[in-house]
Structures are given as C-alpha cells and as structure tokens.
CSV table of C-alpha atoms in Angstrom, one decimal:
chain,number,residue,atom,x,y,z
A,12,MET,CA,34.2,-15.2,94.6
A,13,LEU,CA,32.7,-13.8,91.4
A,14,SER,CA,34.4,-11.7,88.8
A,15,GLU,CA,33.8,-7.9,89.0
A,16,SER,CA,31.3,-7.9,86.1
A,17,ALA,CA,29.4,-10.9,87.6
A,18,ALA,CA,29.3,-9.2,91.0
A,19,ASN,CA,27.9,-6.1,89.4
A,20,SER,CA,25.1,-8.0,87.6
A,21,THR,CA,21.5,-7.3,88.7
A,22,VAL,CA,19.5,-10.3,90.0
A,23,LEU,CA,15.7,-10.2,90.3
A,24,VAL,CA,14.4,-12.4,93.1
A,25,VAL,CA,10.7,-13.1,92.8
A,26,ASP,CA,9.0,-14.8,95.7
A,27,ASP,CA,5.8,-14.1,97.7
A,28,MET,CA,7.5,-15.1,101.0
A,29,ALA,CA,9.7,-12.3,102.4
A,30,SER,CA,11.7,-14.9,104.3
A,31,MET,CA,12.6,-16.8,101.2
A,32,ARG,CA,13.6,-13.5,99.4
A,33,ALA,CA,15.8,-12.7,102.4
A,34,ILE,CA,17.5,-16.1,102.4
A,35,THR,CA,18.1,-16.0,98.6
A,36,LYS,CA,19.5,-12.5,98.9
A,37,LYS,CA,21.8,-13.5,101.7
A,38,ILE,CA,23.1,-16.5,99.6
A,39,LEU,CA,23.7,-14.2,96.6
A,40,LYS,CA,25.5,-11.7,98.7
A,41,THR,CA,27.7,-14.4,100.2
A,42,TYR,CA,28.8,-15.1,96.6
A,43,GLY,CA,29.6,-11.4,96.0
A,44,MET,CA,26.4,-10.3,94.3
A,45,LYS,CA,25.8,-6.6,94.9
A,46,ASN,CA,22.7,-5.6,93.0
A,47,ILE,CA,19.6,-7.5,94.0
A,48,VAL,CA,16.1,-6.4,93.2
A,49,GLU,CA,13.0,-8.0,94.8
A,50,ALA,CA,9.4,-8.6,93.8
A,51,GLU,CA,6.5,-10.2,95.7
A,52,ASN,CA,4.9,-11.9,92.7
A,53,GLY,CA,5.2,-12.4,89.0
A,54,LYS,CA,3.2,-9.3,88.2
A,55,GLN,CA,5.5,-7.1,90.3
A,56,GLY,CA,8.5,-8.9,88.9
A,57,LEU,CA,7.4,-8.2,85.3
A,58,GLY,CA,7.1,-4.5,86.3
A,59,ARG,CA,10.7,-4.6,87.6
A,60,LEU,CA,11.9,-6.2,84.4
A,61,LYS,CA,10.3,-3.4,82.4
A,62,VAL,CA,12.1,-0.6,84.2
A,63,SER,CA,15.4,-2.2,85.3
A,64,LYS,CA,18.2,-3.9,83.5
A,65,VAL,CA,18.2,-7.4,85.0
A,66,ASP,CA,20.8,-10.0,84.2
A,67,LEU,CA,19.3,-13.0,86.1
A,68,VAL,CA,15.8,-13.9,87.4
A,69,ILE,CA,15.4,-16.3,90.3
A,70,CYS,CA,11.7,-17.0,90.8
A,71,ASP,CA,9.3,-19.1,92.9
A,72,TRP,CA,6.6,-21.1,91.2
A,73,ASP,CA,3.6,-20.6,93.5
A,74,MET,CA,2.6,-17.0,94.0
A,75,PRO,CA,-0.5,-14.9,93.8
A,76,GLU,CA,-1.5,-12.6,91.0
A,77,MET,CA,1.0,-14.0,88.5
A,78,ASN,CA,2.8,-17.3,89.3
A,79,GLY,CA,6.4,-18.1,88.3
A,80,TYR,CA,5.4,-20.2,85.4
A,81,GLU,CA,3.3,-17.4,83.9
A,82,LEU,CA,6.2,-14.9,84.4
A,83,LEU,CA,8.6,-17.4,82.8
A,84,GLN,CA,6.3,-17.6,79.7
A,85,VAL,CA,6.1,-13.8,79.4
A,86,VAL,CA,9.8,-13.4,79.8
A,87,LYS,CA,10.8,-16.1,77.3
A,88,ASN,CA,8.2,-14.9,74.7
A,89,ASN,CA,9.5,-11.3,74.9
A,90,ASP,CA,12.3,-10.3,72.4
A,91,ARG,CA,13.9,-7.9,74.9
A,92,LEU,CA,13.7,-10.2,77.9
A,93,SER,CA,14.1,-13.7,76.5
A,94,LYS,CA,17.9,-13.9,76.8
A,95,ILE,CA,17.8,-13.2,80.6
A,96,PRO,CA,18.7,-16.5,82.4
A,97,PHE,CA,15.7,-17.7,84.4
A,98,ILE,CA,16.0,-20.0,87.4
A,99,MET,CA,12.9,-21.5,89.0
A,100,LEU,CA,13.5,-21.9,92.7
A,101,THR,CA,10.8,-24.0,94.2
A,102,ALA,CA,10.0,-27.0,96.4
A,103,ASN,CA,7.8,-28.5,93.6
A,104,THR,CA,9.7,-31.5,92.2
A,105,SER,CA,6.9,-33.3,90.3
A,106,LYS,CA,7.8,-34.7,86.9
A,107,ASP,CA,5.0,-32.6,85.3
A,108,PHE,CA,6.3,-29.4,86.8
A,109,VAL,CA,9.8,-30.1,85.5
A,110,ILE,CA,8.5,-30.9,82.0
A,111,LYS,CA,6.3,-27.9,81.9
A,112,SER,CA,9.2,-25.6,83.0
A,113,LEU,CA,11.5,-27.1,80.4
A,114,GLN,CA,8.9,-26.6,77.7
A,115,ALA,CA,8.7,-23.0,78.7
A,116,LYS,CA,12.5,-22.7,78.3
A,117,VAL,CA,13.5,-22.3,81.9
A,118,ASP,CA,17.3,-22.1,82.2
A,119,ASP,CA,17.7,-24.0,85.5
C-alpha cells in the first residue's frame, strides 16, 4: 500500500481507448491511488495539465489529435510541467520508439 501522500497524489491517465483508461485506473486504485484524472488524447491531456495539479502522467503513444510523444515533448519542454514524472504505457516496443522516448526525456 502507498503512503498517505502518495495515495493523495493526482495521476493523469491519457489514452484514446476508454477500456485501457479503465484498466489503468483499476490498477492504480488497487495500489491505493485516489485521485485519477483522465484524458482521451494528448491535446485533452495538456488541457488537464494546465488546470489541475498533476503528480504523474501515464500516457499511451498512439492517439488522435496529439499523440503521446507530442505530449511528452510539450511537458518536458515546459518549465512548470517538466518535473512531472511521465510514463509511456504502450504496446509499441520497437528500438526506435524506445530511443525516441528516451531522447524526449520519458521517465519510464
């Protein structure tokens, strides 16, 4: 179980598939996370980041409007957002994908 401060952290889950958002939320709740915010794509996720205090981003790569890589770049190049840990959660395991994500400063 998480510490009280970790459990009260806010996690932003960004994925265009509602079923994947639901699975991710369920896993986070199993570990004691209480505050989970959702977004359907990177553009919506960026909007959530602008109005909410977010402590962790878990994001899919392939999404319409703004994909996860584009959101990662915006987050890591923004002074206010760059310290937020960013996890890319995707089925894409190609070497190029991993290198591109690391170059954009993904945290995990």
